[in-house]
XYZ file of C-alpha atoms in Angstrom:
354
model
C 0.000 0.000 0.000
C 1.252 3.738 -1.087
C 1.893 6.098 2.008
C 1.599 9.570 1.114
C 4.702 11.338 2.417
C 2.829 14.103 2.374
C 0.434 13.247 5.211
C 0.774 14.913 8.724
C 1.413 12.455 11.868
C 1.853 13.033 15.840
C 4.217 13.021 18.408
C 1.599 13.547 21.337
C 0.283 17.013 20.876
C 3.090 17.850 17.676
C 2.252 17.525 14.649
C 4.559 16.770 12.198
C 3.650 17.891 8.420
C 5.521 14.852 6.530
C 6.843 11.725 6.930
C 9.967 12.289 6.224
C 12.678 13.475 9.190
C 15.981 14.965 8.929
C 18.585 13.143 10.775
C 20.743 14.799 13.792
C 24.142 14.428 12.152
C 27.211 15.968 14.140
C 29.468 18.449 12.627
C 26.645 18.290 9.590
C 23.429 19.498 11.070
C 23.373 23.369 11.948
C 20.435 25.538 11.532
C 21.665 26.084 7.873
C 21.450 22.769 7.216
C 18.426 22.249 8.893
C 16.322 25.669 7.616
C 17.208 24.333 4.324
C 15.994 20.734 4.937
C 12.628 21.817 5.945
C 12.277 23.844 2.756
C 12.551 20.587 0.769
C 9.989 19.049 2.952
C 11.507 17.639 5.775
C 8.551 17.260 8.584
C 11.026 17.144 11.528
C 14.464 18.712 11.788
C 16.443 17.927 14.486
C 19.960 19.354 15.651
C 23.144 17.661 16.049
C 23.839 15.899 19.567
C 24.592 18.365 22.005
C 26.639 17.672 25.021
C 24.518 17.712 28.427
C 28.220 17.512 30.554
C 28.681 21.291 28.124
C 24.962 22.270 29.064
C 26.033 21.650 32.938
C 28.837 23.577 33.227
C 27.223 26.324 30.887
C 29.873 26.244 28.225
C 29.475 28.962 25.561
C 30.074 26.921 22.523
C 28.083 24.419 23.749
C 24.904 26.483 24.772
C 25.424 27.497 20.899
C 23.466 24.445 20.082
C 20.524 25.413 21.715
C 19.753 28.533 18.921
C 16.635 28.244 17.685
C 15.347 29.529 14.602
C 11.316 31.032 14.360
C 10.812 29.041 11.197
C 12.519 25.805 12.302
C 9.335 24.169 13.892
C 9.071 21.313 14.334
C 12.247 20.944 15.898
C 13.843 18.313 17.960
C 17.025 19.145 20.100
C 19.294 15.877 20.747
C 21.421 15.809 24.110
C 23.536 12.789 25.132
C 24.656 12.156 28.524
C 25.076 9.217 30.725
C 23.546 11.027 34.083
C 19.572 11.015 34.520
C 19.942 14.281 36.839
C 22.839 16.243 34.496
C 20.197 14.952 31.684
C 17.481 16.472 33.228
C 19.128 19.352 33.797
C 20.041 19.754 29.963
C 16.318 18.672 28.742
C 15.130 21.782 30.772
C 17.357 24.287 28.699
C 16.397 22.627 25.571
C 13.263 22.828 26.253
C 13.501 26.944 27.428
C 15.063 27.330 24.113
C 12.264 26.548 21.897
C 12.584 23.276 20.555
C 9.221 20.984 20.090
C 11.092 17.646 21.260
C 14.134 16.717 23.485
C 15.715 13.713 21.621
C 17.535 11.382 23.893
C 20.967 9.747 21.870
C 20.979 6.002 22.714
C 22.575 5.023 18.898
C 25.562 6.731 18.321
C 29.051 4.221 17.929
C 31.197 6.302 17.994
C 34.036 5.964 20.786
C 34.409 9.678 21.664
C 30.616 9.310 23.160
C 30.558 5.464 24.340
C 33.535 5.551 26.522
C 31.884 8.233 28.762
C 29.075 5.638 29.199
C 26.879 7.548 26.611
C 25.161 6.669 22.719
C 24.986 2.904 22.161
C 26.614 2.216 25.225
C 23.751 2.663 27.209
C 21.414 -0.227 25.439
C 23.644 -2.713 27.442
C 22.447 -0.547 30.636
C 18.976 -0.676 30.078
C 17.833 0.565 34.056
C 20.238 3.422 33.446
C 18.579 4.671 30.252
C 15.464 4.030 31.921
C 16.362 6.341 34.544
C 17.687 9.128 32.107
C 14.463 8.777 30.064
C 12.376 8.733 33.358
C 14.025 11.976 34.693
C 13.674 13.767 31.451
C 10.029 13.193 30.957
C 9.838 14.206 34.615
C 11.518 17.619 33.858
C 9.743 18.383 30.600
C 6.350 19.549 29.407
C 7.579 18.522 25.793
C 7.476 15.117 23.963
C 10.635 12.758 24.727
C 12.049 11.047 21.774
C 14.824 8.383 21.690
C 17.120 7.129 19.017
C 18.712 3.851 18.971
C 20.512 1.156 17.611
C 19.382 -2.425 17.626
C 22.564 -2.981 20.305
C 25.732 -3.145 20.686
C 26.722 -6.504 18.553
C 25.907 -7.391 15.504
C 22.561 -9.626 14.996
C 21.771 -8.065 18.355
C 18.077 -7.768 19.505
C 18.512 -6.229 22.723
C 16.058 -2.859 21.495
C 13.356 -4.676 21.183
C 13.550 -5.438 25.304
C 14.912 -2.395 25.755
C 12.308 0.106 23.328
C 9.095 -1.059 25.470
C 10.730 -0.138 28.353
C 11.338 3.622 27.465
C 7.995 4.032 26.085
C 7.168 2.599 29.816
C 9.492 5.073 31.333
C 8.242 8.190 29.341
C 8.988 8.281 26.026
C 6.595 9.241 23.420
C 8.289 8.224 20.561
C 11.570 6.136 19.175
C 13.675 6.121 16.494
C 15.172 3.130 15.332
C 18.559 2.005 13.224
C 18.207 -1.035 12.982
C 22.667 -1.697 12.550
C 24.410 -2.418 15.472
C 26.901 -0.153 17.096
C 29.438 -2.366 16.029
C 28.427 -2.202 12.149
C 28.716 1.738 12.238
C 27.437 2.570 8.682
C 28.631 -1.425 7.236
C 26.315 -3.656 5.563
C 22.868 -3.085 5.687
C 19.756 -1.890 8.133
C 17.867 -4.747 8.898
C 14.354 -3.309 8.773
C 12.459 -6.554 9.464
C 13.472 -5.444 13.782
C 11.996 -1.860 13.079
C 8.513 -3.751 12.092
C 9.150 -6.547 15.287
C 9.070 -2.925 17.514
C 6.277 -1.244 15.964
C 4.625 -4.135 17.178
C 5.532 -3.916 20.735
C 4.445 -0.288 21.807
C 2.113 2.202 21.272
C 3.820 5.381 20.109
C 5.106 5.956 16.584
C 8.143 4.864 15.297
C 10.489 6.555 13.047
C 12.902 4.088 10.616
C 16.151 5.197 10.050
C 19.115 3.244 7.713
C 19.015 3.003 4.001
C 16.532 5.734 3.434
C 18.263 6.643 -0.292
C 14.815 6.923 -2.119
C 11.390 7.640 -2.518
C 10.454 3.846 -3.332
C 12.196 2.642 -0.318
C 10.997 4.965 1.697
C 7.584 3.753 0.325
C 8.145 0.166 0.996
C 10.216 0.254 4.529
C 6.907 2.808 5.809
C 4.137 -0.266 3.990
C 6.225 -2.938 5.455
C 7.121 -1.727 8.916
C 4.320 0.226 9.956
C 6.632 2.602 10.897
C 5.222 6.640 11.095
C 8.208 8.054 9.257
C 11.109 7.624 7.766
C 14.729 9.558 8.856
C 17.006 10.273 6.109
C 20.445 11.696 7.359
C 23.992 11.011 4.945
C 21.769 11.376 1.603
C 20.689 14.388 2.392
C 24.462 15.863 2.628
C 24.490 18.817 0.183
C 22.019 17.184 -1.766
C 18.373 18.284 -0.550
C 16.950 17.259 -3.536
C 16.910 13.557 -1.980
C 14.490 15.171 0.423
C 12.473 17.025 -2.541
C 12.336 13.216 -4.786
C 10.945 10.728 -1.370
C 8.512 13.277 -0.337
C 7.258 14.619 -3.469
C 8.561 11.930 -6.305
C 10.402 14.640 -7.894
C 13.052 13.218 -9.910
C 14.378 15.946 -11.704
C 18.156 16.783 -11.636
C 18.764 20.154 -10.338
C 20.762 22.323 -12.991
C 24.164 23.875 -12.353
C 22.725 27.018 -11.596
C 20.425 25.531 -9.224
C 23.367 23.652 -6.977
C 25.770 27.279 -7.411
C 22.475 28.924 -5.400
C 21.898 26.058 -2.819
C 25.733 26.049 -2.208
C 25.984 30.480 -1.841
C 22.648 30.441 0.224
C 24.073 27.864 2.701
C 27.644 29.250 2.729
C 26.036 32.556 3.451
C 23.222 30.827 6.439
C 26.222 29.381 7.613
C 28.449 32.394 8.253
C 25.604 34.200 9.742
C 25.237 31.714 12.291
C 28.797 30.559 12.762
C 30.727 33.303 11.542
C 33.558 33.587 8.950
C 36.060 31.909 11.238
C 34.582 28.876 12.291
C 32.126 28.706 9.026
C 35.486 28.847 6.550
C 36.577 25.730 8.079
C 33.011 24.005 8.640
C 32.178 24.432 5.486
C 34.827 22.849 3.373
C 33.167 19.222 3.500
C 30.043 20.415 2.061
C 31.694 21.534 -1.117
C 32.509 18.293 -2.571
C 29.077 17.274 -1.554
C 27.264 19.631 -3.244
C 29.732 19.604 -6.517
C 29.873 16.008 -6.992
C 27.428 13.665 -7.875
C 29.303 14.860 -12.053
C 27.893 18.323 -11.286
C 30.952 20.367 -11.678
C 34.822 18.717 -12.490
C 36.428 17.579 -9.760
C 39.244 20.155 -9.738
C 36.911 22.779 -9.499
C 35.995 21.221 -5.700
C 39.524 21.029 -4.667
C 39.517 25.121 -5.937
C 37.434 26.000 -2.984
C 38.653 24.143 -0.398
C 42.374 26.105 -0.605
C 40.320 29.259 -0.974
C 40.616 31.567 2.588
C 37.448 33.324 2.962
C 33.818 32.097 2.076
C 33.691 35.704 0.094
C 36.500 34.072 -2.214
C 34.542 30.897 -2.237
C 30.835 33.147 -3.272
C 32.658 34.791 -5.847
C 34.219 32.155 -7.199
C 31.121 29.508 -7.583
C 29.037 32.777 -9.134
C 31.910 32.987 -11.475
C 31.543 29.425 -12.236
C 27.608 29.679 -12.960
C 26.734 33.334 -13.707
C 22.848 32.463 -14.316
C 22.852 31.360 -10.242
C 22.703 34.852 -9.079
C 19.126 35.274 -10.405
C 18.261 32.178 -8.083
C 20.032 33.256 -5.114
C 18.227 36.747 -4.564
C 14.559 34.577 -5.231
C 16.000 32.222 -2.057
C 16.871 34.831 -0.282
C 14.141 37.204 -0.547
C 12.038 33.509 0.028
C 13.724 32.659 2.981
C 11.439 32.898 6.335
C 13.005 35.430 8.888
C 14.614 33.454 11.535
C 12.647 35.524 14.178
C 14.097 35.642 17.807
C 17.193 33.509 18.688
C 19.736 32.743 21.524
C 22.494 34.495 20.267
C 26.499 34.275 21.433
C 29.494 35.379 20.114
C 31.167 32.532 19.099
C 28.424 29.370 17.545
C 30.037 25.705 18.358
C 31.037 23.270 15.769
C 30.941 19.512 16.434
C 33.421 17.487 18.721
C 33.763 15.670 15.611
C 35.918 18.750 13.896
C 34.976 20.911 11.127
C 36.715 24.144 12.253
């Protein structure tokens, strides 16, 4: 049976316009990178895993997470933590910043987060992540969300214990990628365990892993039962992904059309990170936007030596002339951010980028 991407679904009292959500990615997913998501027709945005440890001891860069933009809604703010109270703690500030959801990180591999006792690690500690989930939905008025892996080991089935026990603890919806920890981004998601836990609780469930297209987004959503779909590495300068599973829009974007995606984000991006930090940040993102045979490989390597994002602007525009026409529509377009936290310097991922 078709699902219409299209239609609206709930977390509790939020309602969420699509099915599709845009993954929390760190070092990827700013407010740039999320403002533009939604505009392709991403139903949930969510930001990139912010450290509750940071939130505690109130550390600038890290608070930087917590900016919220007026036209970002729904949004979902992910913390990760190992300590229910420190947890709590952060979910309060998350939730005084605006977002619509606190998302609780139970998935991520990678060893910077597990060997604090945090991300995947904690599916082998289910009371613990019972407790942080507990405390959180004790502190907040907004909707908890978790995302997880399947466990630790490969073949492992320890979330399907471990998901009916959040739900039981306070959580009003999960997210599951259905690898193990151990598998980072290996092999494939194993989507028959996302349909064995939409069968055990009661709240919606949101499949994430191997989201690359508008028919398997289709089929994972028909044979799952699943609410949504997440879609997080295919969306990496390429939100016409988004644009093809919600809408089945297949077309190729021109060159001009990339060029203006490219300037508007470089230019969101220094507005919210500043030149400094977004010079560096941003240097990934060029070979994702330019490749895919869009523009000649040397012409990506250009702009990464470039110094300033004004060199990088100029040069791009000089590469597609027609793109400035596109980029004043976008901008004029683009929703005012309306109020935000605000600080000096924005933070970049513990993952690097600047």
């Amino acid at each position: 049976m078709q699902v219409n991407l299209r239609d609206s679904w709930w977390i509790r009292e939020i309602e969420i316009p699509t099915r599709l959500v845009l993954a929390p990615m760190a070092g990827v997913s700013v407010q740039a990178f999320r403002r533009q998501g939604r505009r392709f027709g991403a139903g949930l945005v969510c930001s990139e895993m912010v450290s509750c440890a940071g939130i505690e001891h109130r550390n600038e860069r890290t608070l930087g997470y917590l900016r919220v933009g007026g036209d970002e809604h729904p949004l979902a703010i992910q913390i990760f933590g190992s300590e229910p109270a420190v947890m709590a703690e952060a979910a309060r500030m998350v939730e005084a910043a605006g977002a619509d959801l606190v998302d609780v990180n139970f998935g991520c591999p990678v060893r910077k987060v597990t060997k604090t006792g945090a991300g995947a690690t904690l599916l082998d500690d289910p009371g613990r992540a019972c407790r942080i989930v507990e405390a959180i939905a004790e502190a907040v008025s907004i909707p908890v969300s978790v995302k997880m892996r399947r466990g630790l080991e490969d073949g492992s089935r320890v979330c399907l214990e471990v998901g009916p026990r959040l739900v039981e603890a306070g959580a009003s919806t999960l997210t599951l990628h259905p690898r193990s920890a151990k598998q980072m981004y290996t092999g494939e998601a194993d989507h028959s365990v996302t349909t064995e836990l939409v069968s055990l609780v009661d709240v919606p469930i949101v499949a994430s892993g191997d989201i690359t297209s508008r028919a398997r987004a289709q089929t994972v959503l028909a044979t799952t039962g699943a609410a949504a779909v997440m879609v997080g590495r295919g969306a990496q300068g390429n939100p016409w992904a988004l644009r093809e599973i919600v809408d089945g829009d297949v077309s190729e974007p021109t060159r001009e059309e990339v060029a203006a995606e490219l300037i508007l984000f470089v230019r969101e991006t220094v507005r919210e990170l500043g030149e400094r930090r977004a010079s560096g940040f941003l240097k990934k993102f060029y070979g994702w936007y330019l490749g895919r045979g869009r523009f000649p490989r040397p012409f990506k390597q250009e702009l990464v030596q470039l110094e300033t994002t004004d060199e990088v602007v100029t040069r791009v525009f000089a590469a597609a002339p027609d793109a400035a026409e596109i980029v004043e529509r976008l901008e004029a377009e683009l929703p005012d951010p309306g109020a935000e936290i605000l600080l000096d310097r924005m933070p970049i991922s513990i993952y690097g980028g600047g």
